[in-house]
């Protein structure tokens, strides 16, 4: 086997093993973990702002926020009832399991019942990395246009749920909602589907109910 | 030196060398080359639709379009007067110089005077790769929120020009335009700045004039 292949295989193997260790720890601690993935500005942090107050009232909740260079997002959600840790990738395009491990080790007190990991704003790379999550959540926004699922299929194929945000702009932007969901029906028919407007706090409840059911189920494992 | 480092260094060196060869070829052929970079749905292809008819009338123009999985974007611009070649990265998050080389070799006839390379929809990874271009162009949209330059500083720092698209939505979305440009002033004060609405064909002319001046300057080299 050529050296290049050998080394890459070793790196990937170590990454997979760290993800498996994280998943085992989350199982032991009964922490339900989501990996929230979407492009820049699709509304991931705004969704956290819209949901954390309700979730953190019911469950011990922690948030890890991946960002290339700043702590802006973590500052936005710092006072909403969840422990928050910023993970700066220093230029890297996705969160690695080892960086998630660092974030988890920073959390104080008993393990959270819900851990939300907001990945780096990127529809491509984070989709390919296991970080020990129970579910990847794909998020895109009406403002990005309707063809995102077929253009970035890996993420939408792997996700347990798909969130279409900024739904209040469907009409002014003449967004083709039917086409959007027809792609999901083809790529990943099992995915649960949410349409909401995080900034306007519109249609947030079904998403909170979905998470709540899964957090409770994990508590009973 | 550990093997891992050696191999990575070799790969990076080969990539840099291929970029340098491309740049030398573009210099010999007097082809002005831009690397257009922005997140998913910020309007890169729509900008091409808005500018290609005018540019292709004046200059031999070619377009290489990077995409993870589909040829949708290339189909949109195929009949606008420029030779178009789709580069499918098969999951990779950015265009490499060797993939650009493949695209260039597919072009028929004399070398183009203008080569537009639309990179994969991603604000992170493409910023770190030299593909032989004369200028990287950073594009973001009002709909993504105003803090993109400081959140993804590598791209905005390296770009010769910054395009803020979907400017028709500044008022309804209460976009903080002053804050947006203040970040550019800090990160990259030399960058030329454009505000436009590609879909509405609004304020496109200054951008075409900017390109035109640079294409002409390269012809005189």
GROMACS .gro file of C-alpha atoms in nm:
model
  442
    1UNK     CA    1   0.000   0.000   0.000
    2UNK     CA    2   0.150   0.342  -0.086
    3UNK     CA    3   0.254   0.554   0.213
    4UNK     CA    4   0.005   0.831   0.136
    5UNK     CA    5  -0.288   0.591   0.158
    6UNK     CA    6  -0.154   0.432   0.472
    7UNK     CA    7  -0.121   0.764   0.655
    8UNK     CA    8  -0.461   0.893   0.548
    9UNK     CA    9  -0.618   0.565   0.657
   10UNK     CA   10  -0.453   0.597   0.997
   11UNK     CA   11  -0.580   0.953   1.046
   12UNK     CA   12  -0.933   0.857   0.945
   13UNK     CA   13  -0.920   0.553   1.172
   14UNK     CA   14  -0.815   0.765   1.472
   15UNK     CA   15  -1.096   1.012   1.397
   16UNK     CA   16  -1.353   0.733   1.378
   17UNK     CA   17  -1.229   0.582   1.703
   18UNK     CA   18  -1.255   0.915   1.883
   19UNK     CA   19  -1.612   0.959   1.750
   20UNK     CA   20  -1.700   0.608   1.874
   21UNK     CA   21  -1.558   0.689   2.219
   22UNK     CA   22  -1.762   1.010   2.232
   23UNK     CA   23  -2.077   0.820   2.131
   24UNK     CA   24  -2.014   0.561   2.404
   25UNK     CA   25  -1.967   0.837   2.663
   26UNK     CA   26  -2.286   1.013   2.552
   27UNK     CA   27  -2.471   0.678   2.577
   28UNK     CA   28  -2.335   0.620   2.929
   29UNK     CA   29  -2.437   0.974   3.030
   30UNK     CA   30  -2.772   0.956   2.844
   31UNK     CA   31  -2.693   1.280   2.667
   32UNK     CA   32  -2.892   1.332   2.348
   33UNK     CA   33  -2.661   1.499   2.096
   34UNK     CA   34  -2.742   1.682   1.774
   35UNK     CA   35  -2.496   1.808   1.512
   36UNK     CA   36  -2.660   2.113   1.352
   37UNK     CA   37  -2.521   2.180   1.004
   38UNK     CA   38  -2.596   2.450   0.748
   39UNK     CA   39  -2.433   2.713   0.531
   40UNK     CA   40  -2.321   3.058   0.650
   41UNK     CA   41  -2.613   3.272   0.757
   42UNK     CA   42  -2.885   3.008   0.723
   43UNK     CA   43  -2.992   3.082   1.081
   44UNK     CA   44  -2.834   2.815   1.301
   45UNK     CA   45  -2.754   3.050   1.589
   46UNK     CA   46  -3.089   3.226   1.556
   47UNK     CA   47  -3.257   2.885   1.587
   48UNK     CA   48  -3.064   2.832   1.911
   49UNK     CA   49  -3.179   3.173   2.035
   50UNK     CA   50  -3.538   3.075   1.953
   51UNK     CA   51  -3.528   2.731   2.119
   52UNK     CA   52  -3.282   2.742   2.408
   53UNK     CA   53  -3.500   2.931   2.657
   54UNK     CA   54  -3.776   2.666   2.630
   55UNK     CA   55  -3.540   2.366   2.618
   56UNK     CA   56  -3.309   2.479   2.897
   57UNK     CA   57  -3.610   2.518   3.127
   58UNK     CA   58  -3.693   2.147   3.085
   59UNK     CA   59  -3.350   1.987   3.043
   60UNK     CA   60  -2.988   2.038   3.144
   61UNK     CA   61  -2.871   2.174   2.814
   62UNK     CA   62  -2.525   2.249   2.678
   63UNK     CA   63  -2.416   2.406   2.352
   64UNK     CA   64  -2.086   2.371   2.168
   65UNK     CA   65  -2.043   2.621   1.887
   66UNK     CA   66  -1.792   2.568   1.610
   67UNK     CA   67  -1.656   2.871   1.434
   68UNK     CA   68  -1.359   2.938   1.211
   69UNK     CA   69  -1.238   3.252   1.382
   70UNK     CA   70  -1.471   3.426   1.628
   71UNK     CA   71  -1.680   3.372   1.940
   72UNK     CA   72  -1.971   3.583   1.813
   73UNK     CA   73  -2.224   3.300   1.806
   74UNK     CA   74  -2.140   3.174   2.154
   75UNK     CA   75  -2.182   3.527   2.288
   76UNK     CA   76  -2.530   3.543   2.136
   77UNK     CA   77  -2.653   3.233   2.319
   78UNK     CA   78  -2.447   3.260   2.639
   79UNK     CA   79  -2.731   3.384   2.860
   80UNK     CA   80  -3.015   3.162   2.746
   81UNK     CA   81  -2.993   2.900   3.020
   82UNK     CA   82  -2.751   2.653   2.860
   83UNK     CA   83  -2.382   2.609   2.930
   84UNK     CA   84  -2.203   2.730   2.620
   85UNK     CA   85  -1.857   2.657   2.490
   86UNK     CA   86  -1.700   2.811   2.180
   87UNK     CA   87  -1.484   2.581   1.970
   88UNK     CA   88  -1.262   2.781   1.738
   89UNK     CA   89  -1.133   2.563   1.453
   90UNK     CA   90  -0.866   2.821   1.362
   91UNK     CA   91  -0.948   2.807   0.995
   92UNK     CA   92  -1.059   2.443   0.967
   93UNK     CA   93  -1.385   2.385   0.787
   94UNK     CA   94  -1.557   2.144   1.026
   95UNK     CA   95  -1.557   2.023   1.386
   96UNK     CA   96  -1.352   1.714   1.459
   97UNK     CA   97  -1.439   1.459   1.731
   98UNK     CA   98  -1.125   1.560   1.921
   99UNK     CA   99  -1.234   1.925   1.929
  100UNK     CA  100  -1.579   1.815   2.048
  101UNK     CA  101  -1.401   1.617   2.322
  102UNK     CA  102  -1.225   1.937   2.431
  103UNK     CA  103  -1.558   2.119   2.444
  104UNK     CA  104  -1.727   1.843   2.644
  105UNK     CA  105  -1.442   1.839   2.895
  106UNK     CA  106  -1.499   2.212   2.955
  107UNK     CA  107  -1.859   2.160   3.069
  108UNK     CA  108  -1.915   2.184   3.444
  109UNK     CA  109  -2.151   1.983   3.663
  110UNK     CA  110  -2.344   1.668   3.573
  111UNK     CA  111  -2.359   1.565   3.204
  112UNK     CA  112  -2.623   1.749   3.001
  113UNK     CA  113  -2.942   1.576   2.891
  114UNK     CA  114  -2.925   1.768   2.563
  115UNK     CA  115  -2.606   1.868   2.385
  116UNK     CA  116  -2.645   2.087   2.077
  117UNK     CA  117  -2.337   2.113   1.859
  118UNK     CA  118  -2.358   2.398   1.609
  119UNK     CA  119  -2.106   2.310   1.341
  120UNK     CA  120  -1.904   2.554   1.128
  121UNK     CA  121  -2.115   2.736   0.866
  122UNK     CA  122  -2.056   2.501   0.575
  123UNK     CA  123  -2.287   2.271   0.379
  124UNK     CA  124  -2.006   2.046   0.257
  125UNK     CA  125  -1.734   1.932   0.496
  126UNK     CA  126  -1.914   1.886   0.832
  127UNK     CA  127  -2.147   1.634   0.665
  128UNK     CA  128  -1.859   1.389   0.624
  129UNK     CA  129  -1.749   1.377   0.988
  130UNK     CA  130  -1.895   1.171   1.269
  131UNK     CA  131  -1.863   1.365   1.595
  132UNK     CA  132  -2.047   1.115   1.816
  133UNK     CA  133  -2.391   1.271   1.760
  134UNK     CA  134  -2.726   1.092   1.778
  135UNK     CA  135  -2.853   1.289   1.481
  136UNK     CA  136  -2.726   1.526   1.220
  137UNK     CA  137  -2.973   1.805   1.143
  138UNK     CA  138  -2.958   1.970   0.801
  139UNK     CA  139  -3.060   2.334   0.792
  140UNK     CA  140  -3.102   2.556   0.492
  141UNK     CA  141  -3.282   2.883   0.430
  142UNK     CA  142  -3.536   3.000   0.177
  143UNK     CA  143  -3.294   3.282   0.089
  144UNK     CA  144  -3.035   3.031  -0.039
  145UNK     CA  145  -3.264   2.907  -0.315
  146UNK     CA  146  -3.451   2.577  -0.342
  147UNK     CA  147  -3.191   2.348  -0.503
  148UNK     CA  148  -2.963   2.304  -0.200
  149UNK     CA  149  -3.055   1.938  -0.125
  150UNK     CA  150  -2.946   1.805  -0.465
  151UNK     CA  151  -2.642   2.034  -0.478
  152UNK     CA  152  -2.516   1.923  -0.135
  153UNK     CA  153  -2.664   1.574  -0.112
  154UNK     CA  154  -2.432   1.417   0.148
  155UNK     CA  155  -2.566   1.627   0.434
  156UNK     CA  156  -2.932   1.595   0.338
  157UNK     CA  157  -2.896   1.219   0.291
  158UNK     CA  158  -2.740   1.166   0.634
  159UNK     CA  159  -2.968   1.389   0.840
  160UNK     CA  160  -3.243   1.267   1.071
  161UNK     CA  161  -3.429   1.594   1.019
  162UNK     CA  162  -3.427   1.879   0.769
  163UNK     CA  163  -3.508   2.234   0.874
  164UNK     CA  164  -3.608   2.492   0.616
  165UNK     CA  165  -3.565   2.834   0.777
  166UNK     CA  166  -3.679   3.189   0.685
  167UNK     CA  167  -4.012   3.049   0.569
  168UNK     CA  168  -4.162   3.398   0.605
  169UNK     CA  169  -3.973   3.489   0.285
  170UNK     CA  170  -4.126   3.216   0.065
  171UNK     CA  171  -4.366   3.453  -0.108
  172UNK     CA  172  -4.151   3.764  -0.160
  173UNK     CA  173  -3.864   3.549  -0.293
  174UNK     CA  174  -4.095   3.321  -0.495
  175UNK     CA  175  -3.931   3.018  -0.336
  176UNK     CA  176  -4.039   2.682  -0.481
  177UNK     CA  177  -4.128   2.495  -0.165
  178UNK     CA  178  -4.267   2.193  -0.347
  179UNK     CA  179  -3.945   2.144  -0.542
  180UNK     CA  180  -3.741   2.178  -0.222
  181UNK     CA  181  -3.926   1.899  -0.041
  182UNK     CA  182  -3.948   1.678  -0.350
  183UNK     CA  183  -3.568   1.654  -0.340
  184UNK     CA  184  -3.577   1.545   0.026
  185UNK     CA  185  -3.846   1.290  -0.060
  186UNK     CA  186  -3.607   1.143  -0.315
  187UNK     CA  187  -3.275   1.173  -0.129
  188UNK     CA  188  -3.389   1.093   0.224
  189UNK     CA  189  -3.760   1.005   0.252
  190UNK     CA  190  -3.724   0.906   0.620
  191UNK     CA  191  -3.608   1.253   0.729
  192UNK     CA  192  -3.843   1.451   0.949
  193UNK     CA  193  -3.924   1.792   0.806
  194UNK     CA  194  -3.962   2.135   0.961
  195UNK     CA  195  -4.050   2.469   0.811
  196UNK     CA  196  -3.996   2.763   1.042
  197UNK     CA  197  -3.884   3.123   1.075
  198UNK     CA  198  -3.640   3.132   1.364
  199UNK     CA  199  -3.596   3.509   1.371
  200UNK     CA  200  -3.974   3.566   1.379
  201UNK     CA  201  -4.017   3.278   1.630
  202UNK     CA  202  -4.265   3.120   1.389
  203UNK     CA  203  -4.347   2.744   1.388
  204UNK     CA  204  -4.076   2.663   1.642
  205UNK     CA  205  -4.291   2.434   1.860
  206UNK     CA  206  -4.291   2.118   1.640
  207UNK     CA  207  -3.910   2.130   1.636
  208UNK     CA  208  -3.895   2.164   2.016
  209UNK     CA  209  -4.143   1.876   2.050
  210UNK     CA  210  -3.929   1.659   1.819
  211UNK     CA  211  -3.620   1.724   2.028
  212UNK     CA  212  -3.807   1.677   2.355
  213UNK     CA  213  -3.930   1.331   2.251
  214UNK     CA  214  -3.577   1.225   2.160
  215UNK     CA  215  -3.420   1.361   2.476
  216UNK     CA  216  -3.682   1.173   2.684
  217UNK     CA  217  -3.627   0.851   2.484
  218UNK     CA  218  -3.253   0.869   2.546
  219UNK     CA  219  -3.313   0.921   2.919
  220UNK     CA  220  -3.500   0.587   2.923
  221UNK     CA  221  -3.223   0.395   2.743
  222UNK     CA  222   1.048   1.440   1.020
  223UNK     CA  223   0.746   1.217   1.089
  224UNK     CA  224   0.596   1.050   0.782
  225UNK     CA  225   0.259   1.227   0.821
  226UNK     CA  226   0.419   1.569   0.796
  227UNK     CA  227   0.636   1.466   0.504
  228UNK     CA  228   0.342   1.338   0.302
  229UNK     CA  229   0.124   1.640   0.372
  230UNK     CA  230   0.410   1.871   0.279
  231UNK     CA  231   0.458   1.686  -0.048
  232UNK     CA  232   0.089   1.711  -0.135
  233UNK     CA  233   0.080   2.083  -0.056
  234UNK     CA  234   0.399   2.139  -0.256
  235UNK     CA  235   0.256   1.959  -0.561
  236UNK     CA  236  -0.064   2.168  -0.533
  237UNK     CA  237   0.134   2.493  -0.516
  238UNK     CA  238   0.346   2.392  -0.813
  239UNK     CA  239   0.041   2.312  -1.023
  240UNK     CA  240  -0.110   2.652  -0.929
  241UNK     CA  241   0.214   2.825  -1.031
  242UNK     CA  242   0.213   2.642  -1.367
  243UNK     CA  243  -0.148   2.746  -1.427
  244UNK     CA  244  -0.062   3.108  -1.342
  245UNK     CA  245   0.233   3.101  -1.585
  246UNK     CA  246   0.010   2.960  -1.860
  247UNK     CA  247  -0.258   3.223  -1.795
  248UNK     CA  248   0.015   3.494  -1.812
  249UNK     CA  249   0.146   3.354  -2.142
  250UNK     CA  250  -0.209   3.345  -2.282
  251UNK     CA  251  -0.303   3.684  -2.131
  252UNK     CA  252  -0.610   3.531  -1.973
  253UNK     CA  253  -0.749   3.730  -1.682
  254UNK     CA  254  -0.874   3.482  -1.422
  255UNK     CA  255  -1.105   3.533  -1.127
  256UNK     CA  256  -1.187   3.283  -0.853
  257UNK     CA  257  -1.541   3.366  -0.737
  258UNK     CA  258  -1.604   3.241  -0.385
  259UNK     CA  259  -1.911   3.258  -0.162
  260UNK     CA  260  -2.143   3.045   0.050
  261UNK     CA  261  -2.429   2.832  -0.084
  262UNK     CA  262  -2.703   3.044  -0.239
  263UNK     CA  263  -2.527   3.382  -0.211
  264UNK     CA  264  -2.587   3.436  -0.583
  265UNK     CA  265  -2.266   3.341  -0.763
  266UNK     CA  266  -2.438   3.177  -1.059
  267UNK     CA  267  -2.700   3.451  -1.075
  268UNK     CA  268  -2.417   3.705  -1.096
  269UNK     CA  269  -2.278   3.513  -1.392
  270UNK     CA  270  -2.622   3.517  -1.555
  271UNK     CA  271  -2.634   3.893  -1.502
  272UNK     CA  272  -2.285   3.967  -1.636
  273UNK     CA  273  -2.196   3.707  -1.899
  274UNK     CA  274  -2.409   3.844  -2.184
  275UNK     CA  275  -2.234   4.184  -2.165
  276UNK     CA  276  -1.885   4.044  -2.103
  277UNK     CA  277  -1.899   3.770  -2.365
  278UNK     CA  278  -1.993   4.030  -2.626
  279UNK     CA  279  -1.666   4.215  -2.563
  280UNK     CA  280  -1.423   3.935  -2.472
  281UNK     CA  281  -1.362   3.567  -2.541
  282UNK     CA  282  -1.498   3.442  -2.212
  283UNK     CA  283  -1.490   3.101  -2.048
  284UNK     CA  284  -1.647   2.976  -1.727
  285UNK     CA  285  -1.546   2.683  -1.507
  286UNK     CA  286  -1.804   2.594  -1.246
  287UNK     CA  287  -1.716   2.389  -0.941
  288UNK     CA  288  -1.986   2.188  -0.777
  289UNK     CA  289  -1.997   1.901  -0.531
  290UNK     CA  290  -2.247   1.684  -0.711
  291UNK     CA  291  -2.449   1.840  -0.995
  292UNK     CA  292  -2.420   2.031  -1.323
  293UNK     CA  293  -2.715   2.260  -1.243
  294UNK     CA  294  -2.510   2.582  -1.240
  295UNK     CA  295  -2.330   2.510  -1.567
  296UNK     CA  296  -2.665   2.442  -1.732
  297UNK     CA  297  -2.790   2.784  -1.618
  298UNK     CA  298  -2.507   2.973  -1.786
  299UNK     CA  299  -2.443   2.744  -2.085
  300UNK     CA  300  -2.614   2.965  -2.343
  301UNK     CA  301  -2.489   3.308  -2.242
  302UNK     CA  302  -2.204   3.341  -2.489
  303UNK     CA  303  -1.920   3.191  -2.285
  304UNK     CA  304  -1.770   2.846  -2.312
  305UNK     CA  305  -1.872   2.662  -1.997
  306UNK     CA  306  -1.723   2.360  -1.827
  307UNK     CA  307  -1.862   2.191  -1.516
  308UNK     CA  308  -1.606   2.063  -1.267
  309UNK     CA  309  -1.762   1.813  -1.031
  310UNK     CA  310  -1.552   1.772  -0.717
  311UNK     CA  311  -1.737   1.451  -0.622
  312UNK     CA  312  -1.783   1.562  -0.266
  313UNK     CA  313  -1.469   1.773  -0.219
  314UNK     CA  314  -1.520   2.115  -0.068
  315UNK     CA  315  -1.309   2.329  -0.304
  316UNK     CA  316  -1.155   2.333  -0.651
  317UNK     CA  317  -0.794   2.217  -0.678
  318UNK     CA  318  -0.546   2.350  -0.935
  319UNK     CA  319  -0.537   2.007  -1.099
  320UNK     CA  320  -0.915   2.009  -1.147
  321UNK     CA  321  -0.891   2.362  -1.292
  322UNK     CA  322  -0.623   2.227  -1.529
  323UNK     CA  323  -0.870   1.960  -1.646
  324UNK     CA  324  -1.132   2.229  -1.707
  325UNK     CA  325  -0.891   2.453  -1.900
  326UNK     CA  326  -0.784   2.161  -2.119
  327UNK     CA  327  -1.149   2.108  -2.216
  328UNK     CA  328  -1.183   2.459  -2.361
  329UNK     CA  329  -1.181   2.476  -2.741
  330UNK     CA  330  -1.029   2.742  -2.964
  331UNK     CA  331  -0.787   3.024  -2.869
  332UNK     CA  332  -0.734   3.092  -2.497
  333UNK     CA  333  -1.004   3.307  -2.339
  334UNK     CA  334  -0.938   3.671  -2.245
  335UNK     CA  335  -1.152   3.625  -1.935
  336UNK     CA  336  -1.181   3.306  -1.734
  337UNK     CA  337  -1.433   3.305  -1.451
  338UNK     CA  338  -1.399   3.019  -1.206
  339UNK     CA  339  -1.703   2.980  -0.985
  340UNK     CA  340  -1.582   2.783  -0.687
  341UNK     CA  341  -1.785   2.537  -0.474
  342UNK     CA  342  -2.043   2.709  -0.252
  343UNK     CA  343  -1.833   2.740   0.063
  344UNK     CA  344  -1.695   3.040   0.251
  345UNK     CA  345  -1.417   2.843   0.420
  346UNK     CA  346  -1.210   2.595   0.220
  347UNK     CA  347  -1.178   2.755  -0.126
  348UNK     CA  348  -1.017   3.061   0.035
  349UNK     CA  349  -0.710   2.857   0.126
  350UNK     CA  350  -0.630   2.726  -0.223
  351UNK     CA  351  -0.442   2.902  -0.499
  352UNK     CA  352  -0.584   2.792  -0.835
  353UNK     CA  353  -0.371   3.021  -1.051
  354UNK     CA  354  -0.618   3.312  -1.044
  355UNK     CA  355  -0.535   3.682  -1.080
  356UNK     CA  356  -0.791   3.771  -0.816
  357UNK     CA  357  -1.012   3.603  -0.564
  358UNK     CA  358  -1.353   3.769  -0.537
  359UNK     CA  359  -1.544   3.733  -0.209
  360UNK     CA  360  -1.921   3.729  -0.242
  361UNK     CA  361  -2.178   3.732   0.034
  362UNK     CA  362  -2.546   3.818   0.049
  363UNK     CA  363  -2.753   4.048   0.265
  364UNK     CA  364  -2.966   3.744   0.352
  365UNK     CA  365  -2.670   3.577   0.527
  366UNK     CA  366  -2.642   3.852   0.786
  367UNK     CA  367  -2.379   4.124   0.822
  368UNK     CA  368  -2.108   3.952   1.025
  369UNK     CA  369  -1.971   3.722   0.752
  370UNK     CA  370  -1.637   3.908   0.699
  371UNK     CA  371  -1.517   3.866   1.057
  372UNK     CA  372  -1.656   3.514   1.082
  373UNK     CA  373  -1.479   3.397   0.765
  374UNK     CA  374  -1.181   3.634   0.756
  375UNK     CA  375  -0.942   3.436   0.535
  376UNK     CA  376  -1.148   3.483   0.222
  377UNK     CA  377  -1.226   3.848   0.282
  378UNK     CA  378  -0.862   3.923   0.362
  379UNK     CA  379  -0.732   3.762   0.042
  380UNK     CA  380  -0.985   3.903  -0.202
  381UNK     CA  381  -0.920   4.184  -0.449
  382UNK     CA  382  -1.288   4.274  -0.443
  383UNK     CA  383  -1.586   4.211  -0.219
  384UNK     CA  384  -1.937   4.181  -0.361
  385UNK     CA  385  -2.238   4.225  -0.137
  386UNK     CA  386  -2.537   4.076  -0.320
  387UNK     CA  387  -2.917   4.092  -0.269
  388UNK     CA  388  -2.886   4.460  -0.178
  389UNK     CA  389  -3.258   4.504  -0.257
  390UNK     CA  390  -3.326   4.320   0.071
  391UNK     CA  391  -3.132   4.560   0.297
  392UNK     CA  392  -3.443   4.737   0.423
  393UNK     CA  393  -3.687   4.448   0.473
  394UNK     CA  394  -3.418   4.244   0.650
  395UNK     CA  395  -3.281   4.544   0.847
  396UNK     CA  396  -2.931   4.459   0.730
  397UNK     CA  397  -2.655   4.666   0.891
  398UNK     CA  398  -2.466   4.780   0.583
  399UNK     CA  399  -2.235   5.013   0.774
  400UNK     CA  400  -2.121   4.733   1.003
  401UNK     CA  401  -2.064   4.504   0.706
  402UNK     CA  402  -1.828   4.746   0.530
  403UNK     CA  403  -1.656   4.852   0.852
  404UNK     CA  404  -1.528   4.494   0.883
  405UNK     CA  405  -1.387   4.503   0.530
  406UNK     CA  406  -1.224   4.839   0.608
  407UNK     CA  407  -1.048   4.671   0.898
  408UNK     CA  408  -0.966   4.330   0.744
  409UNK     CA  409  -0.882   4.436   0.390
  410UNK     CA  410  -0.896   4.812   0.330
  411UNK     CA  411  -0.753   4.777  -0.023
  412UNK     CA  412  -1.041   4.563  -0.146
  413UNK     CA  413  -1.272   4.717  -0.404
  414UNK     CA  414  -1.635   4.708  -0.299
  415UNK     CA  415  -1.956   4.637  -0.485
  416UNK     CA  416  -2.317   4.639  -0.374
  417UNK     CA  417  -2.558   4.488  -0.621
  418UNK     CA  418  -2.869   4.278  -0.672
  419UNK     CA  419  -2.780   4.020  -0.934
  420UNK     CA  420  -3.127   3.871  -0.968
  421UNK     CA  421  -3.283   4.215  -1.019
  422UNK     CA  422  -2.994   4.318  -1.249
  423UNK     CA  423  -2.935   4.619  -1.021
  424UNK     CA  424  -2.597   4.802  -0.998
  425UNK     CA  425  -2.420   4.546  -1.215
  426UNK     CA  426  -2.235   4.800  -1.434
  427UNK     CA  427  -1.957   4.904  -1.191
  428UNK     CA  428  -1.865   4.538  -1.147
  429UNK     CA  429  -1.852   4.485  -1.526
  430UNK     CA  430  -1.640   4.800  -1.560
  431UNK     CA  431  -1.399   4.674  -1.291
  432UNK     CA  432  -1.356   4.343  -1.473
  433UNK     CA  433  -1.325   4.511  -1.811
  434UNK     CA  434  -1.039   4.733  -1.692
  435UNK     CA  435  -0.852   4.433  -1.557
  436UNK     CA  436  -0.906   4.218  -1.866
  437UNK     CA  437  -0.773   4.506  -2.083
  438UNK     CA  438  -0.473   4.559  -1.853
  439UNK     CA  439  -0.383   4.191  -1.877
  440UNK     CA  440  -0.406   4.205  -2.258
  441UNK     CA  441  -0.139   4.477  -2.253
  442UNK     CA  442   0.101   4.279  -2.032
   0.00000   0.00000   0.00000
